[in-house]
Coordinates of C-alpha atoms and ligand atoms in Angstrom, one line a residue:
M1 CA 0.0 -0.1 0.1
I2 CA 1.5 3.3 -1.1
F3 CA 0.6 6.7 0.9
T4 CA 0.5 10.1 -0.7
S5 CA 0.1 13.6 0.5
T6 CA -3.2 15.4 0.2
R7 CA -1.3 18.3 -1.1
S8 CA 1.0 16.9 -3.6
Q9 CA 1.9 13.6 -5.2
Q10 CA 4.2 11.5 -3.1
E11 CA 5.2 7.9 -2.4
M12 CA 5.4 6.8 1.1
T13 CA 5.3 3.4 2.9
S14 CA 2.9 3.2 6.0
A15 CA 5.7 3.1 8.3
A16 CA 7.1 6.3 7.0
A17 CA 3.9 8.0 7.0
I18 CA 3.2 6.9 10.6
T19 CA 6.8 8.2 11.8
R20 CA 6.3 11.5 10.1
G21 CA 2.7 11.9 11.1
I22 CA 2.4 15.0 8.5
A23 CA 3.9 15.5 5.1
A24 CA 6.6 17.9 4.5
D25 CA 4.1 20.0 2.4
G26 CA 1.9 20.4 5.3
G27 CA -0.6 17.9 4.0
L28 CA -1.8 14.7 5.5
F29 CA -1.0 11.3 4.4
V30 CA -3.7 9.2 2.9
P31 CA -3.9 5.6 1.1
C32 CA -3.7 5.9 -2.6
E33 CA -6.6 3.3 -2.9
F34 CA -8.9 1.4 -0.4
P35 CA -8.3 -2.3 0.1
Q36 CA -11.7 -4.4 -0.1
L37 CA -13.6 -6.4 2.3
S38 CA -16.4 -8.6 0.9
F39 CA -19.6 -9.4 2.8
D40 CA -18.4 -13.0 3.1
K41 CA -15.2 -11.9 4.6
L42 CA -17.4 -9.6 7.2
I43 CA -19.3 -12.9 7.9
E44 CA -16.1 -14.8 8.5
L45 CA -14.8 -12.0 10.9
S46 CA -18.2 -11.8 12.7
Q47 CA -17.1 -15.3 14.3
V48 CA -13.7 -13.9 15.5
D49 CA -12.8 -11.6 18.4
Y50 CA -11.7 -8.0 18.2
I51 CA -7.9 -8.6 18.2
T52 CA -8.3 -10.8 15.2
R53 CA -10.6 -8.5 13.3
A54 CA -8.1 -5.8 14.1
K55 CA -5.3 -7.6 12.5
E56 CA -7.2 -8.5 9.5
V57 CA -7.9 -4.7 8.9
L58 CA -4.3 -3.4 9.6
K59 CA -2.6 -5.8 7.6
L60 CA -4.6 -4.4 4.5
Y61 CA -3.1 -1.1 5.1
L62 CA 0.4 -1.6 7.0
T63 CA 1.7 -3.8 4.0
D64 CA 5.3 -2.9 5.0
Y65 CA 4.8 -4.7 8.6
T66 CA 5.3 -8.3 8.9
E67 CA 2.2 -10.2 10.3
E68 CA 4.4 -11.1 13.3
E69 CA 4.8 -7.1 14.0
I70 CA 1.0 -6.5 13.5
D71 CA 0.3 -9.4 16.0
Y72 CA 2.7 -7.8 18.5
C73 CA 1.1 -4.4 18.2
V74 CA -2.4 -5.6 18.2
R75 CA -2.0 -7.8 21.1
G76 CA -0.2 -5.0 23.2
A77 CA -2.8 -2.7 22.5
Y78 CA -6.1 -4.6 23.2
S79 CA -5.1 -7.5 25.5
N80 CA -6.1 -6.9 29.1
T81 CA -6.5 -3.0 28.6
F82 CA -10.2 -2.8 28.0
D83 CA -13.0 -4.0 30.2
N84 CA -13.9 -7.6 29.7
N85 CA -11.4 -7.8 26.9
E86 CA -14.1 -6.2 24.6
P87 CA -12.7 -3.0 23.2
A88 CA -16.0 -1.8 21.2
P89 CA -19.1 -3.7 22.3
L90 CA -22.3 -2.9 20.5
V91 CA -25.4 -2.1 22.9
E92 CA -29.0 -1.9 21.7
V93 CA -30.6 1.3 23.0
A94 CA -33.7 0.8 21.0
P95 CA -35.0 -1.2 18.0
G96 CA -32.9 0.3 15.3
T97 CA -30.5 2.2 17.4
E98 CA -27.2 0.9 18.5
M99 CA -24.4 2.4 20.6
L100 CA -20.9 1.4 19.6
E101 CA -19.4 2.0 23.1
L102 CA -15.6 3.1 22.6
W103 CA -14.7 4.1 26.1
H104 CA -14.1 0.9 27.8
G105 CA -10.4 1.8 27.7
P106 CA -7.8 3.0 30.3
T107 CA -8.8 6.7 30.0
C108 CA -12.6 6.0 29.4
A109 CA -12.8 7.9 26.0
F110 CA -12.8 6.7 22.5
K111 CA -9.2 8.1 21.9
D112 CA -8.0 5.0 23.6
M113 CA -9.1 2.9 20.6
A114 CA -6.4 4.5 18.4
L115 CA -3.8 5.8 21.2
Q116 CA -3.5 2.3 22.7
L117 CA -2.2 1.1 19.5
L118 CA -0.3 4.0 18.1
P119 CA 2.8 3.7 20.4
F120 CA 3.4 0.2 19.2
L121 CA 2.8 1.0 15.5
L122 CA 5.2 4.1 15.9
V123 CA 8.0 2.4 17.7
K124 CA 8.0 -0.3 14.9
A125 CA 7.7 2.3 12.3
A126 CA 10.4 4.3 13.7
N127 CA 12.7 1.0 13.9
K128 CA 12.3 0.6 10.1
T129 CA 12.7 4.4 9.0
A130 CA 14.8 6.0 11.8
P131 CA 16.6 3.4 13.8
G132 CA 18.3 4.5 17.2
R133 CA 16.4 7.9 17.2
T134 CA 14.2 9.1 19.9
I135 CA 10.6 9.8 18.8
V136 CA 9.1 13.1 20.2
I137 CA 5.3 13.3 20.3
L138 CA 3.8 16.5 20.4
V139 CA 0.1 16.8 21.2
A140 CA -2.5 19.4 21.2
T141 CA -5.5 18.1 23.2
S142 CA -9.1 19.3 23.7
G143 CA -9.2 17.0 26.6
D144 CA -9.6 13.4 25.9
T145 CA -6.6 13.0 23.5
G146 CA -4.1 14.2 26.1
K147 CA -4.7 11.6 28.6
A148 CA -5.1 8.9 26.0
A149 CA -1.8 9.6 24.4
L150 CA -0.1 9.9 27.9
A151 CA -1.5 6.6 28.8
G152 CA -0.2 5.1 25.6
F153 CA 3.4 6.5 25.5
A154 CA 4.4 6.7 29.2
D155 CA 7.5 5.0 29.7
V156 CA 7.7 3.6 26.2
P157 CA 11.4 3.4 25.4
N158 CA 12.7 5.8 22.8
T159 CA 9.9 8.3 23.0
R160 CA 9.3 11.5 24.7
I161 CA 5.6 12.9 25.0
V162 CA 4.6 16.9 25.5
V163 CA 1.0 17.5 25.8
F164 CA -0.6 20.9 25.6
F165 CA -4.2 21.5 26.7
P166 CA -6.4 24.8 27.0
E167 CA -6.0 25.6 30.7
N168 CA -9.7 26.7 30.9
G169 CA -11.1 24.4 28.1
V170 CA -11.1 21.0 29.6
S171 CA -13.3 19.3 32.4
D172 CA -11.8 18.9 35.9
M173 CA -11.7 15.3 35.6
Q174 CA -10.0 15.6 32.2
K175 CA -7.5 18.0 33.7
L176 CA -6.9 15.8 36.6
Q177 CA -6.4 12.8 34.4
M178 CA -3.4 14.7 32.6
T179 CA -1.9 16.5 35.6
T180 CA -1.5 13.5 37.6
Q181 CA 0.3 11.4 35.0
V182 CA 3.5 9.7 35.8
G183 CA 6.3 8.7 33.4
K184 CA 10.0 9.8 33.0
N185 CA 9.3 10.9 29.2
V186 CA 6.2 13.0 29.7
A187 CA 5.5 16.7 30.0
V188 CA 2.1 18.2 30.4
C189 CA 1.3 21.9 30.0
G190 CA -1.7 24.1 30.0
I191 CA -1.8 27.2 27.6
E192 CA -3.8 30.3 27.8
G193 CA -6.0 30.0 24.9
N194 CA -8.5 27.5 23.1
F195 CA -7.8 24.1 21.6
D196 CA -7.2 25.8 18.1
D197 CA -4.6 27.9 19.6
A198 CA -3.0 24.7 20.9
Q199 CA -3.3 23.0 17.7
S200 CA -1.8 25.7 15.5
G201 CA 1.1 26.1 18.1
V202 CA 1.9 22.5 17.8
K203 CA 1.7 22.7 13.9
Q204 CA 4.0 25.6 13.8
I205 CA 6.7 23.7 15.9
F206 CA 6.3 20.9 13.7
T207 CA 7.2 23.0 10.8
N208 CA 9.8 25.1 12.1
D209 CA 13.1 24.0 10.5
A210 CA 15.3 25.6 13.1
I211 CA 13.7 23.5 15.8
R212 CA 13.7 20.4 13.7
N213 CA 17.5 20.9 13.2
E214 CA 18.2 21.2 16.9
L215 CA 16.2 17.9 17.4
D216 CA 18.3 16.3 14.6
Q217 CA 21.5 17.2 16.3
M218 CA 20.1 15.4 19.6
N219 CA 19.3 12.5 17.5
M220 CA 15.5 13.2 17.9
E221 CA 12.5 13.4 15.6
F222 CA 9.1 14.9 15.8
S223 CA 5.9 12.8 15.3
S224 CA 2.4 13.3 15.8
A225 CA -0.3 11.5 17.9
N226 CA -2.8 13.9 17.0
S227 CA -5.6 12.4 14.6
I228 CA -3.8 13.8 11.5
N229 CA -1.4 10.8 11.9
F230 CA -2.6 7.8 9.7
G231 CA -1.6 5.6 12.8
R232 CA -4.7 7.0 14.6
L233 CA -7.0 6.4 11.7
V234 CA -6.4 2.8 10.9
P235 CA -7.4 1.6 14.4
Q236 CA -10.6 3.6 14.1
I237 CA -11.6 2.0 10.9
V238 CA -11.4 -1.4 12.9
Y239 CA -14.1 -0.7 15.0
Y240 CA -16.7 0.2 12.3
V241 CA -15.7 -3.1 10.6
S242 CA -16.3 -4.7 14.0
A243 CA -19.7 -3.1 14.4
A244 CA -20.8 -4.5 11.1
C245 CA -19.5 -8.0 12.1
D246 CA -21.4 -7.8 15.5
L247 CA -24.6 -6.7 13.4
I248 CA -24.3 -9.7 11.4
K249 CA -23.4 -12.0 14.2
K250 CA -26.9 -10.9 15.9
G251 CA -29.0 -11.1 12.7
A252 CA -29.3 -7.6 12.4
L253 CA -27.5 -7.3 9.1
K254 CA -27.7 -9.3 6.1
A255 CA -26.3 -9.3 2.6
G256 CA -27.6 -6.5 0.5
E257 CA -28.6 -4.4 3.8
K258 CA -27.1 -1.4 5.1
F259 CA -26.8 0.6 8.2
N260 CA -26.1 4.2 9.1
V261 CA -23.5 5.7 11.3
A262 CA -23.9 8.8 13.5
V263 CA -20.8 10.4 14.9
P264 CA -20.2 13.2 17.4
T265 CA -17.6 15.1 15.3
G266 CA -14.8 17.5 16.2
N267 CA -11.5 17.0 14.4
F268 CA -13.6 14.8 11.6
G269 CA -11.0 11.7 12.3
D270 CA -13.9 9.4 13.9
I271 CA -16.3 10.0 11.0
L272 CA -13.5 9.8 8.5
A273 CA -12.8 6.3 9.7
A274 CA -16.3 5.4 9.1
Y275 CA -16.2 6.8 5.6
Y276 CA -12.9 4.6 5.1
A277 CA -14.7 1.6 6.3
K278 CA -17.5 2.2 3.7
Q279 CA -14.9 2.6 0.9
M280 CA -13.6 -0.9 1.9
G281 CA -17.3 -2.3 1.4
V282 CA -18.5 -2.2 4.7
P283 CA -22.3 -1.5 4.1
V284 CA -22.6 2.0 5.5
D285 CA -25.2 4.2 3.9
K286 CA -25.4 7.7 5.5
L287 CA -22.8 9.2 7.6
I288 CA -24.5 11.4 10.0
C289 CA -22.0 14.2 11.2
A290 CA -23.1 15.8 14.7
S291 CA -21.7 19.0 15.9
N292 CA -22.2 20.9 19.1
R293 CA -22.8 24.8 19.1
N294 CA -19.5 25.1 17.3
K295 CA -21.3 24.2 14.0
V296 CA -18.8 25.1 11.4
L297 CA -19.2 21.5 9.9
T298 CA -23.1 21.8 9.7
D299 CA -22.6 24.9 7.9
F300 CA -20.0 23.6 5.7
L301 CA -22.1 20.6 4.7
A302 CA -25.0 22.7 4.0
T303 CA -23.5 25.5 1.9
G304 CA -20.0 24.2 0.8
V305 CA -18.4 27.2 2.6
Y306 CA -15.9 26.5 5.4
D307 CA -15.5 29.6 7.6
R308 CA -13.7 29.6 10.8
N309 CA -14.2 33.4 11.3
R310 CA -16.8 33.0 14.0
E311 CA -17.4 33.0 17.6
F312 CA -15.9 30.2 19.4
Y313 CA -18.1 28.6 22.2
T314 CA -17.1 26.5 25.2
T315 CA -19.7 23.8 25.5
S316 CA -20.5 20.7 27.6
S317 CA -19.0 18.7 24.8
P318 CA -15.5 20.1 25.0
S319 CA -13.8 17.4 22.9
M320 CA -15.9 18.8 19.9
D321 CA -15.3 22.5 20.6
I322 CA -13.3 22.9 17.5
L323 CA -13.3 25.4 14.5
I324 CA -10.7 23.9 12.3
S325 CA -11.4 20.0 11.6
S326 CA -8.0 18.8 10.5
N327 CA -9.2 15.6 9.1
L328 CA -11.7 17.2 6.7
E329 CA -8.6 17.8 4.5
R330 CA -8.6 14.1 3.8
M331 CA -12.1 13.9 3.0
I332 CA -11.9 16.9 0.6
F333 CA -9.0 15.1 -1.0
H334 CA -11.0 11.9 -1.7
A335 CA -14.4 13.7 -2.6
S336 CA -12.5 15.6 -5.2
G337 CA -11.2 12.4 -7.0
N338 CA -7.6 12.6 -5.2
D339 CA -7.0 16.3 -6.3
A340 CA -4.1 17.5 -4.5
D341 CA -3.8 20.9 -6.1
L342 CA -7.4 21.6 -5.2
T343 CA -6.7 20.4 -1.7
A344 CA -3.6 22.4 -1.3
A345 CA -5.3 25.6 -2.9
L346 CA -8.1 25.4 -0.3
M347 CA -6.0 24.7 2.8
K348 CA -3.9 27.7 1.8
E349 CA -6.9 29.9 1.7
L350 CA -8.1 28.4 5.1
N351 CA -4.8 29.3 6.6
E352 CA -4.7 32.9 5.0
K353 CA -8.3 33.9 5.1
G354 CA -9.8 31.4 7.5
R355 CA -12.3 30.5 4.7
Y356 CA -12.8 28.7 1.3
Q357 CA -15.6 27.6 -0.9
L358 CA -15.8 24.1 -2.4
P359 CA -16.5 23.6 -6.1
P360 CA -20.2 22.6 -6.6
A361 CA -19.4 18.9 -7.8
V362 CA -17.2 18.1 -4.7
L363 CA -19.9 19.5 -2.3
E364 CA -22.5 17.5 -4.1
K365 CA -20.3 14.3 -3.6
L366 CA -20.0 15.2 0.4
Q367 CA -23.7 15.7 0.6
S368 CA -24.5 12.4 -1.1
E369 CA -22.4 10.8 1.8
F370 CA -23.0 13.0 4.8
F371 CA -25.8 14.6 6.8
G372 CA -24.6 17.5 8.9
G373 CA -26.6 18.8 12.0
F374 CA -26.0 20.4 15.3
C375 CA -27.4 20.3 18.8
D376 CA -27.3 23.2 21.4
E377 CA -26.7 23.0 25.1
T378 CA -30.3 22.5 26.1
G379 CA -30.8 19.8 23.4
T380 CA -27.6 17.9 24.8
E381 CA -29.1 17.9 28.2
N382 CA -32.6 17.2 27.1
T383 CA -31.3 14.2 25.1
I384 CA -29.3 12.7 27.9
G385 CA -32.4 13.1 30.2
D386 CA -34.8 11.4 27.5
L387 CA -32.3 8.5 26.8
F388 CA -32.1 7.7 30.6
K389 CA -35.8 8.0 31.1
N390 CA -36.8 6.0 27.9
Y391 CA -34.2 3.4 27.6
H392 CA -32.2 3.5 30.9
Y393 CA -29.1 4.2 28.7
L394 CA -26.7 6.7 30.2
A395 CA -24.9 8.7 27.6
D396 CA -22.4 11.5 27.9
T397 CA -22.7 14.9 26.4
H398 CA -20.8 14.1 23.3
T399 CA -22.7 10.9 22.4
A400 CA -26.0 12.9 23.2
V401 CA -25.1 15.4 20.7
A402 CA -25.0 12.5 18.2
A403 CA -28.4 10.9 19.3
N404 CA -30.0 14.2 19.1
V405 CA -28.9 14.9 15.5
L406 CA -29.8 11.4 14.6
E407 CA -33.3 12.2 15.7
Q408 CA -33.2 15.3 13.8
Y409 CA -32.2 13.2 10.8
R410 CA -34.9 10.7 11.1
Q411 CA -37.5 13.4 11.4
A412 CA -36.1 15.5 8.4
T413 CA -35.9 12.3 6.2
G414 CA -38.1 9.5 7.5
D415 CA -35.2 7.2 7.1
K416 CA -35.8 4.3 9.3
T417 CA -32.6 2.5 8.6
L418 CA -30.7 0.7 11.5
T419 CA -28.2 3.4 13.0
V420 CA -24.9 2.8 14.7
I421 CA -24.1 5.7 17.0
A422 CA -20.5 6.2 18.1
S423 CA -20.5 6.5 21.8
T424 CA -17.4 8.1 22.5
A425 CA -16.9 8.8 26.3
S426 CA -18.1 7.5 29.7
P427 CA -20.8 9.7 31.2
Y428 CA -18.5 9.7 34.4
K429 CA -16.0 11.8 32.6
F430 CA -18.4 14.6 32.1
A431 CA -20.4 13.9 35.4
A432 CA -21.0 17.6 36.2
S433 CA -22.9 18.2 32.6
V434 CA -24.6 14.8 32.9
L435 CA -26.1 15.1 36.5
P436 CA -28.3 18.2 35.7
A437 CA -30.0 16.1 33.1
L438 CA -31.0 13.3 35.5
T439 CA -31.9 15.5 38.7
A440 CA -32.9 18.8 39.9
E441 CA -30.8 18.3 42.9
A442 CA -27.7 20.7 43.0
V443 CA -24.5 19.3 41.6
P444 CA -21.6 18.9 44.3
E445 CA -18.5 21.1 43.4
D446 CA -16.2 18.3 44.1
G447 CA -15.6 15.9 41.0
F448 CA -15.4 12.8 43.1
A449 CA -18.7 13.7 44.9
Q450 CA -20.2 14.0 41.5
L451 CA -18.9 10.7 40.4
E452 CA -20.6 9.1 43.6
M453 CA -23.8 10.9 43.0
L454 CA -24.1 9.7 39.3
S455 CA -23.4 6.2 40.4
K456 CA -26.1 6.3 43.0
L457 CA -28.6 7.9 40.4
S458 CA -27.9 5.7 37.6
D459 CA -27.2 2.5 39.4
T460 CA -24.0 1.9 37.4
P461 CA -20.4 1.6 38.7
I462 CA -17.7 4.4 38.6
P463 CA -15.2 3.3 36.1
A464 CA -11.9 2.3 38.0
P465 CA -9.6 4.6 36.2
L466 CA -11.5 7.6 37.3
A467 CA -12.2 6.4 41.0
G468 CA -8.5 5.7 41.2
L469 CA -7.5 9.4 40.5
K470 CA -8.6 10.1 44.0
G471 CA -5.6 11.0 46.1
C472 CA -3.0 11.0 43.1
A473 CA -0.6 13.8 43.3
V474 CA -0.8 16.7 40.7
L475 CA 2.5 16.6 39.0
H476 CA 2.1 19.0 36.3
K477 CA 1.3 22.5 37.1
T478 CA 2.7 24.9 34.6
C479 CA 0.5 27.1 32.4
I480 CA 2.0 29.3 29.5
A481 CA 1.1 31.9 27.2
K482 CA 0.4 30.3 23.7
D483 CA 3.7 31.9 22.2
D484 CA 5.9 30.2 24.7
M485 CA 5.0 26.7 23.5
A486 CA 8.2 26.2 21.5
K487 CA 10.3 27.2 24.2
F488 CA 8.6 24.9 26.6
V489 CA 9.2 22.1 24.3
K490 CA 13.0 22.9 23.9
D491 CA 13.5 23.2 27.6
F492 CA 12.1 19.8 28.4
L493 CA 13.9 17.9 25.8
K494 CA 17.2 19.4 27.1
K495 CA 16.5 17.9 30.4
Ligands
LIG501 C1 -12.3 13.4 20.2 C2 -13.6 13.5 20.7 C3 -14.8 13.4 19.8 C4 -14.5 13.8 18.3 O1 -13.9 13.2 17.6 P1 -13.1 13.6 16.2 O2 -12.4 12.3 15.6 O3 -12.1 14.5 16.6 O4 -14.1 14.0 15.4 C5 -15.9 13.2 20.1 N1 -16.3 12.7 21.5 C6 -15.3 12.5 22.3 C7 -15.6 12.1 23.6 C8 -13.9 12.7 22.0 O5 -13.1 12.7 22.8

């Protein structure tokens, strides 16, 4: 399998694409074609466990890894790290609506699905392309990626990891998860700014030649654990394949039938993986792209105009508080028939003016695949309440946004197709926002008291990784101006 950049013609192996994270021209690495899975193959995979399904999908993309390497990586990532050894169970909420629960890993959010595997893929890839070098992972996080990356990379030999998060843009639990992280190779730092500031700061460090040279002299090299890295995307394709297998297994999906997918969307990585699965032959029909009040994608899918020049809102679903959806670049590339020149031109406009407009043919293609919708704060809270009252399903704020937009889609179109909702976080991770949907009682200030209250009200157990944070020492207290990120990285690497 050959990988190219979204902005110019290139030829890379998967190992090179994963080690570099981002192409030298600023573009993202994408596969030149989509390997195929027949329905018979899906039937076969419906009989095996998640690890075996993951290996079958990975080997189609990572053709420069040996089967032994893939086996080692997948086992390391998914053996005994997820509840009941089931990384992505499918849970029926109501007839025709299934939750694909992606939050049973060590940090209780769906980022674990990819970030438990990425360190293994990256270390193997670096061994192939840059033997002996230390890989430096830079992460900008809106909350969940940071902890998941820290959990995946802590004390992994030959790696260092630096995580930046918006000091006032993550939940108390998310912050505590990150600032208590142990590990000799980790640094965690708040910034005065929002997620987009953190993300563009990281991008600037990545593409700064002077810093790259300094690293080179220390025998180090940058890579990215953000969802722009193809090594993040490929593990996410697996769970949509797995969802199709589980539907087949329980008799809900037969040859010739399709299902829809509804995804709470921020950086467009999760829903892009669903699109990739569809391109591989997984029988997905509509891709329902759900946004919160930061509805830049809803507007984009309706009009073809991407415009980030707008007010930024902090919401109860912070992992979707994003105005620049990085992975959309890959979608534009594919939807335009792999047109790197067009993609490069649009991204240049985005960079310079914060705005671009799709050619009508590309917009039409996107509209045939995606439905875009959004849900405000009241809608989110009401949906959490309704799901619990009507179906005894306890959803987090992000998942609720998707469920709400799915309902809007069903009412607008009358489409009754079986739908899989990507359930992306444990409700306990966002207890302060979930509780008001369930009770009129006052929500306690203390994060741990919130967990107790949610457990009592819903009669579900507090996830062990969150309960275990109680009493952990806060090890990372630094908060810096967004312009000081490069200096912070350099100081850490010299330690
Ligand atoms: C990251 C995240 C999302 C958004 O996923 P993207 O791949 O960035 O679109 C949704 N929900 C939760 C809980 C997340 O952590």
